[in-house]
Amino acid sequence: MEDAKKIMHIVRKAPHGTIYAYEGLEMVLIMASYDQDISMAFIGDGIYNLVKDQDTTDIQIKGFMKTLGVLEDYDVEKLYVDAESMEERGIREGDFFVPVEVLTSTEIGKLMTEQDVIVPQ
Amino acid sequence: MLHTINKSPFQSDSFTSCLRFIQPGDPILLIEDGVYAAAPGKYAQTLKEVQAKNPVFALAGDLAARGITNLVDGVQTVDYEGFVELVEQHQVNSWL
């Protein structure tokens, strides 16, 4: 893992209204398969991706709760969530279906500066 | 770290989000519709205050294309060459 790069994916879009989050997750999985040091930061509407009980049957979209749920198996374990975005949207940590680390914007901002690459979604 | 913003602050939260996560000293570069933040209006005061800790640049071609001639105090214009220089000097964080 000496050559592993620190790569942070920044998710700022809600899950189903656009293709961003879907395509972004594909990219995360591809990069993870190359043994990179991957993290994801969920900011703004991006935090809606993590909310449990999403049922996409009626909108005829596959949904990606299952995929997000197995990120751990790909060694993608650093999921950071912005506390202020949660507060603004009335979402608590118990509303998420995966374990996350809730951080302040300052803390996430610092993590951004420690990355080799930032991938916006 | 160079933060680029390419959306109007009236359309997207890219501008306000960027300002929450940015670290002191990091430059901001407004491009495409992002340059509307540099025009007088609701976000002018915020942009003025930001400059206490972060230098703000706006891409000249994008300002010209939108007829923005009256800039918020302190905002520096850069041409494409200046854009490239900033990218050379910093890692980029694009707020899309």
mmCIF file of C-alpha atoms in Angstrom:
data_model
loop_
_atom_site.group_PDB
_atom_site.id
_atom_site.type_symbol
_atom_site.label_atom_id
_atom_site.label_comp_id
_atom_site.label_asym_id
_atom_site.label_seq_id
_atom_site.Cartn_x
_atom_site.Cartn_y
_atom_site.Cartn_z
ATOM 1 C CA MET A 1 0.000 0.000 0.000
ATOM 2 C CA GLU A 2 3.056 2.280 -0.221
ATOM 3 C CA ASP A 3 1.806 3.732 -3.464
ATOM 4 C CA ALA A 4 -1.728 4.158 -2.204
ATOM 5 C CA LYS A 5 -3.030 7.632 -2.772
ATOM 6 C CA LYS A 6 -5.365 9.386 -0.412
ATOM 7 C CA ILE A 7 -8.466 10.042 -2.461
ATOM 8 C CA MET A 8 -11.544 11.785 -1.101
ATOM 9 C CA HIS A 9 -14.859 11.663 -2.926
ATOM 10 C CA ILE A 10 -17.136 14.557 -2.085
ATOM 11 C CA VAL A 11 -20.825 13.756 -2.413
ATOM 12 C CA ARG A 12 -23.060 16.833 -2.521
ATOM 13 C CA LYS A 13 -26.080 15.672 -4.537
ATOM 14 C CA ALA A 14 -29.203 13.844 -3.357
ATOM 15 C CA PRO A 15 -29.460 10.220 -4.505
ATOM 16 C CA HIS A 16 -32.098 9.771 -7.230
ATOM 17 C CA GLY A 17 -32.775 13.155 -8.875
ATOM 18 C CA THR A 18 -29.556 13.055 -10.879
ATOM 19 C CA ILE A 19 -27.109 10.379 -11.977
ATOM 20 C CA TYR A 20 -24.204 11.914 -10.021
ATOM 21 C CA ALA A 21 -24.418 9.804 -6.894
ATOM 22 C CA TYR A 22 -24.872 6.571 -8.877
ATOM 23 C CA GLU A 23 -21.934 7.201 -11.184
ATOM 24 C CA GLY A 24 -19.876 8.514 -8.292
ATOM 25 C CA LEU A 25 -20.362 5.330 -6.325
ATOM 26 C CA GLU A 26 -19.247 3.285 -9.348
ATOM 27 C CA MET A 27 -16.090 5.361 -9.422
ATOM 28 C CA VAL A 28 -15.484 4.798 -5.715
ATOM 29 C CA LEU A 29 -15.729 1.028 -6.174
ATOM 30 C CA ILE A 30 -13.391 1.050 -9.160
ATOM 31 C CA MET A 31 -10.787 3.111 -7.317
ATOM 32 C CA ALA A 32 -11.122 0.963 -4.207
ATOM 33 C CA SER A 33 -10.335 -2.142 -6.258
ATOM 34 C CA TYR A 34 -6.930 -0.582 -6.971
ATOM 35 C CA ASP A 35 -6.103 -0.517 -3.244
ATOM 36 C CA GLN A 36 -6.226 3.232 -2.864
ATOM 37 C CA ASP A 37 -6.879 4.994 0.440
ATOM 38 C CA ILE A 38 -10.462 6.049 -0.228
ATOM 39 C CA SER A 39 -12.692 8.235 1.865
ATOM 40 C CA MET A 40 -16.066 9.808 1.183
ATOM 41 C CA ALA A 41 -17.362 13.092 2.546
ATOM 42 C CA PHE A 42 -21.136 13.648 2.501
ATOM 43 C CA ILE A 43 -22.077 17.303 2.419
ATOM 44 C CA GLY A 44 -25.349 19.179 1.847
ATOM 45 C CA ASP A 45 -27.969 17.091 0.036
ATOM 46 C CA GLY A 46 -25.300 14.399 -0.326
ATOM 47 C CA ILE A 47 -26.163 13.153 3.148
ATOM 48 C CA TYR A 48 -29.557 11.965 1.830
ATOM 49 C CA ASN A 49 -27.689 9.114 0.140
ATOM 50 C CA LEU A 50 -27.130 7.543 3.550
ATOM 51 C CA VAL A 51 -30.677 7.704 4.894
ATOM 52 C CA LYS A 52 -32.184 4.305 5.639
ATOM 53 C CA ASP A 53 -35.459 2.835 4.337
ATOM 54 C CA GLN A 54 -34.982 4.028 0.743
ATOM 55 C CA ASP A 55 -37.351 1.996 -1.429
ATOM 56 C CA THR A 56 -36.807 2.694 -5.131
ATOM 57 C CA THR A 57 -39.239 0.032 -6.407
ATOM 58 C CA ASP A 58 -41.864 2.487 -7.658
ATOM 59 C CA ILE A 59 -39.427 4.818 -9.395
ATOM 60 C CA GLN A 60 -37.955 1.758 -11.136
ATOM 61 C CA ILE A 61 -34.385 2.492 -10.198
ATOM 62 C CA LYS A 62 -32.084 -0.125 -8.769
ATOM 63 C CA GLY A 63 -31.088 2.014 -5.798
ATOM 64 C CA PHE A 64 -27.725 1.685 -4.171
ATOM 65 C CA MET A 65 -28.328 1.103 -0.504
ATOM 66 C CA LYS A 66 -26.951 -2.405 -0.945
ATOM 67 C CA THR A 67 -23.845 -1.128 -2.689
ATOM 68 C CA LEU A 68 -23.189 1.522 -0.055
ATOM 69 C CA GLY A 69 -23.734 -1.173 2.537
ATOM 70 C CA VAL A 70 -20.863 -3.319 1.240
ATOM 71 C CA LEU A 71 -18.316 -0.514 0.882
ATOM 72 C CA GLU A 72 -16.722 -1.867 4.022
ATOM 73 C CA ASP A 73 -15.857 -5.071 2.143
ATOM 74 C CA TYR A 74 -13.915 -2.928 -0.322
ATOM 75 C CA ASP A 75 -12.016 -1.336 2.571
ATOM 76 C CA VAL A 76 -13.865 1.930 2.108
ATOM 77 C CA GLU A 77 -14.551 2.615 5.751
ATOM 78 C CA LYS A 78 -14.013 6.335 6.032
ATOM 79 C CA LEU A 79 -17.417 7.867 5.557
ATOM 80 C CA TYR A 80 -17.501 11.416 6.893
ATOM 81 C CA VAL A 81 -20.712 13.365 7.314
ATOM 82 C CA ASP A 82 -21.011 17.100 7.839
ATOM 83 C CA ALA A 83 -22.812 17.856 11.119
ATOM 84 C CA GLU A 84 -24.280 21.177 9.938
ATOM 85 C CA SER A 85 -25.827 19.546 6.856
ATOM 86 C CA MET A 86 -27.516 17.025 9.182
ATOM 87 C CA GLU A 87 -28.747 19.756 11.504
ATOM 88 C CA GLU A 88 -30.173 21.787 8.584
ATOM 89 C CA ARG A 89 -32.094 18.753 7.328
ATOM 90 C CA GLY A 90 -33.270 17.424 10.673
ATOM 91 C CA ILE A 91 -31.311 14.204 10.250
ATOM 92 C CA ARG A 92 -29.693 12.349 13.131
ATOM 93 C CA GLU A 93 -26.970 9.730 13.111
ATOM 94 C CA GLY A 94 -29.553 7.019 13.813
ATOM 95 C CA ASP A 95 -31.218 7.825 10.480
ATOM 96 C CA PHE A 96 -28.275 6.432 8.505
ATOM 97 C CA PHE A 97 -28.008 2.807 7.408
ATOM 98 C CA VAL A 98 -24.207 2.654 7.544
ATOM 99 C CA PRO A 99 -21.765 3.624 10.295
ATOM 100 C CA VAL A 100 -20.400 7.122 9.673
ATOM 101 C CA GLU A 101 -18.184 9.635 11.378
ATOM 102 C CA VAL A 102 -19.958 12.930 12.012
ATOM 103 C CA LEU A 103 -17.541 15.861 11.802
ATOM 104 C CA THR A 104 -17.647 19.647 11.717
ATOM 105 C CA SER A 105 -17.012 21.501 8.468
ATOM 106 C CA THR A 106 -13.650 22.623 9.853
ATOM 107 C CA GLU A 107 -12.625 19.030 10.538
ATOM 108 C CA ILE A 108 -13.714 17.880 7.077
ATOM 109 C CA GLY A 109 -11.996 20.919 5.561
ATOM 110 C CA LYS A 110 -8.745 19.850 7.210
ATOM 111 C CA LEU A 111 -9.120 16.288 5.926
ATOM 112 C CA MET A 112 -9.561 17.719 2.414
ATOM 113 C CA THR A 113 -6.153 19.367 2.622
ATOM 114 C CA GLU A 114 -4.540 16.037 3.578
ATOM 115 C CA GLN A 115 -5.656 14.301 0.360
ATOM 116 C CA ASP A 116 -3.630 13.604 -2.758
ATOM 117 C CA VAL A 117 -6.755 13.916 -4.873
ATOM 118 C CA ILE A 118 -10.241 15.324 -4.357
ATOM 119 C CA VAL A 119 -12.968 13.902 -6.585
ATOM 120 C CA PRO A 120 -16.101 16.061 -6.687
ATOM 121 C CA GLN A 121 -19.405 14.384 -7.402
ATOM 122 C CA MET B 1 -5.676 24.088 -1.983
ATOM 123 C CA LEU B 2 -7.377 26.038 -4.795
ATOM 124 C CA HIS B 3 -11.172 26.062 -4.613
ATOM 125 C CA THR B 4 -12.944 26.598 -7.926
ATOM 126 C CA ILE B 5 -16.643 27.474 -8.029
ATOM 127 C CA ASN B 6 -18.518 27.290 -11.334
ATOM 128 C CA LYS B 7 -22.153 27.786 -10.254
ATOM 129 C CA SER B 8 -24.059 30.969 -9.548
ATOM 130 C CA PRO B 9 -24.513 31.401 -5.779
ATOM 131 C CA PHE B 10 -28.215 32.032 -6.484
ATOM 132 C CA GLN B 11 -28.641 28.650 -8.152
ATOM 133 C CA SER B 12 -26.478 26.341 -6.084
ATOM 134 C CA ASP B 13 -24.994 25.978 -2.612
ATOM 135 C CA SER B 14 -21.488 25.485 -4.080
ATOM 136 C CA PHE B 15 -20.460 28.981 -3.022
ATOM 137 C CA THR B 16 -21.766 28.832 0.560
ATOM 138 C CA SER B 17 -20.579 25.242 1.072
ATOM 139 C CA CYS B 18 -17.092 26.057 -0.159
ATOM 140 C CA LEU B 19 -16.864 28.918 2.320
ATOM 141 C CA ARG B 20 -17.737 26.605 5.202
ATOM 142 C CA PHE B 21 -14.997 24.073 4.409
ATOM 143 C CA ILE B 22 -12.214 26.296 3.135
ATOM 144 C CA GLN B 23 -9.048 26.651 5.227
ATOM 145 C CA PRO B 24 -7.410 30.043 5.880
ATOM 146 C CA GLY B 25 -5.046 31.065 3.092
ATOM 147 C CA ASP B 26 -6.645 28.901 0.401
ATOM 148 C CA PRO B 27 -7.413 30.856 -2.779
ATOM 149 C CA ILE B 28 -10.860 30.830 -4.405
ATOM 150 C CA LEU B 29 -11.268 31.037 -8.179
ATOM 151 C CA LEU B 30 -14.678 31.933 -9.606
ATOM 152 C CA ILE B 31 -15.279 30.558 -13.100
ATOM 153 C CA GLU B 32 -18.233 30.147 -15.490
ATOM 154 C CA ASP B 33 -21.484 31.097 -13.659
ATOM 155 C CA GLY B 34 -19.497 31.207 -10.423
ATOM 156 C CA VAL B 35 -18.390 34.725 -11.370
ATOM 157 C CA TYR B 36 -21.862 36.067 -10.508
ATOM 158 C CA ALA B 37 -20.722 35.937 -6.864
ATOM 159 C CA ALA B 38 -18.231 38.691 -7.699
ATOM 160 C CA ALA B 39 -20.944 41.054 -8.958
ATOM 161 C CA PRO B 40 -22.691 43.480 -6.601
ATOM 162 C CA GLY B 41 -25.641 41.810 -4.885
ATOM 163 C CA LYS B 42 -26.658 39.574 -2.038
ATOM 164 C CA TYR B 43 -23.300 37.799 -1.794
ATOM 165 C CA ALA B 44 -21.038 40.834 -2.184
ATOM 166 C CA GLN B 45 -20.661 41.438 1.541
ATOM 167 C CA THR B 46 -19.833 37.775 2.191
ATOM 168 C CA LEU B 47 -17.227 37.828 -0.544
ATOM 169 C CA LYS B 48 -15.693 40.951 0.952
ATOM 170 C CA GLU B 49 -15.433 39.309 4.373
ATOM 171 C CA VAL B 50 -13.973 36.101 2.968
ATOM 172 C CA GLN B 51 -11.039 38.068 1.642
ATOM 173 C CA ALA B 52 -9.749 38.697 5.162
ATOM 174 C CA LYS B 53 -8.462 35.118 5.046
ATOM 175 C CA ASN B 54 -8.742 33.918 1.454
ATOM 176 C CA PRO B 55 -7.684 35.626 -1.789
ATOM 177 C CA VAL B 56 -10.459 35.647 -4.404
ATOM 178 C CA PHE B 57 -9.909 35.468 -8.156
ATOM 179 C CA ALA B 58 -12.386 35.593 -11.040
ATOM 180 C CA LEU B 59 -11.779 34.497 -14.616
ATOM 181 C CA ALA B 60 -11.713 37.575 -16.864
ATOM 182 C CA GLY B 61 -13.253 35.883 -19.909
ATOM 183 C CA ASP B 62 -16.224 34.661 -17.914
ATOM 184 C CA LEU B 63 -16.766 38.112 -16.362
ATOM 185 C CA ALA B 64 -16.578 39.779 -19.781
ATOM 186 C CA ALA B 65 -18.947 37.263 -21.349
ATOM 187 C CA ARG B 66 -21.537 38.113 -18.699
ATOM 188 C CA GLY B 67 -21.063 41.874 -18.802
ATOM 189 C CA ILE B 68 -19.801 42.000 -15.220
ATOM 190 C CA THR B 69 -17.652 45.118 -15.054
ATOM 191 C CA ASN B 70 -18.303 46.258 -11.487
ATOM 192 C CA LEU B 71 -16.519 43.804 -9.191
ATOM 193 C CA VAL B 72 -16.682 43.356 -5.432
ATOM 194 C CA ASP B 73 -13.704 45.184 -3.868
ATOM 195 C CA GLY B 74 -10.508 43.160 -3.736
ATOM 196 C CA VAL B 75 -11.482 40.473 -6.250
ATOM 197 C CA GLN B 76 -8.590 39.931 -8.642
ATOM 198 C CA THR B 77 -9.154 39.002 -12.266
ATOM 199 C CA VAL B 78 -7.049 36.332 -13.971
ATOM 200 C CA ASP B 79 -6.790 35.282 -17.604
ATOM 201 C CA TYR B 80 -6.403 31.665 -18.704
ATOM 202 C CA GLU B 81 -2.678 31.845 -18.118
ATOM 203 C CA GLY B 82 -3.306 32.987 -14.554
ATOM 204 C CA PHE B 83 -5.805 30.154 -14.137
ATOM 205 C CA VAL B 84 -3.144 27.638 -15.182
ATOM 206 C CA GLU B 85 -0.623 29.186 -12.798
ATOM 207 C CA LEU B 86 -3.017 28.840 -9.882
ATOM 208 C CA VAL B 87 -3.653 25.207 -10.792
ATOM 209 C CA GLU B 88 0.091 24.589 -10.994
ATOM 210 C CA GLN B 89 0.632 26.032 -7.538
ATOM 211 C CA HIS B 90 -2.227 24.294 -5.733
ATOM 212 C CA GLN B 91 -4.139 21.114 -5.531
ATOM 213 C CA VAL B 92 -7.652 21.702 -6.883
ATOM 214 C CA ASN B 93 -10.971 21.219 -5.156
ATOM 215 C CA SER B 94 -13.832 21.837 -7.621
ATOM 216 C CA TRP B 95 -17.169 22.815 -6.126
ATOM 217 C CA LEU B 96 -19.534 21.761 -8.904
#
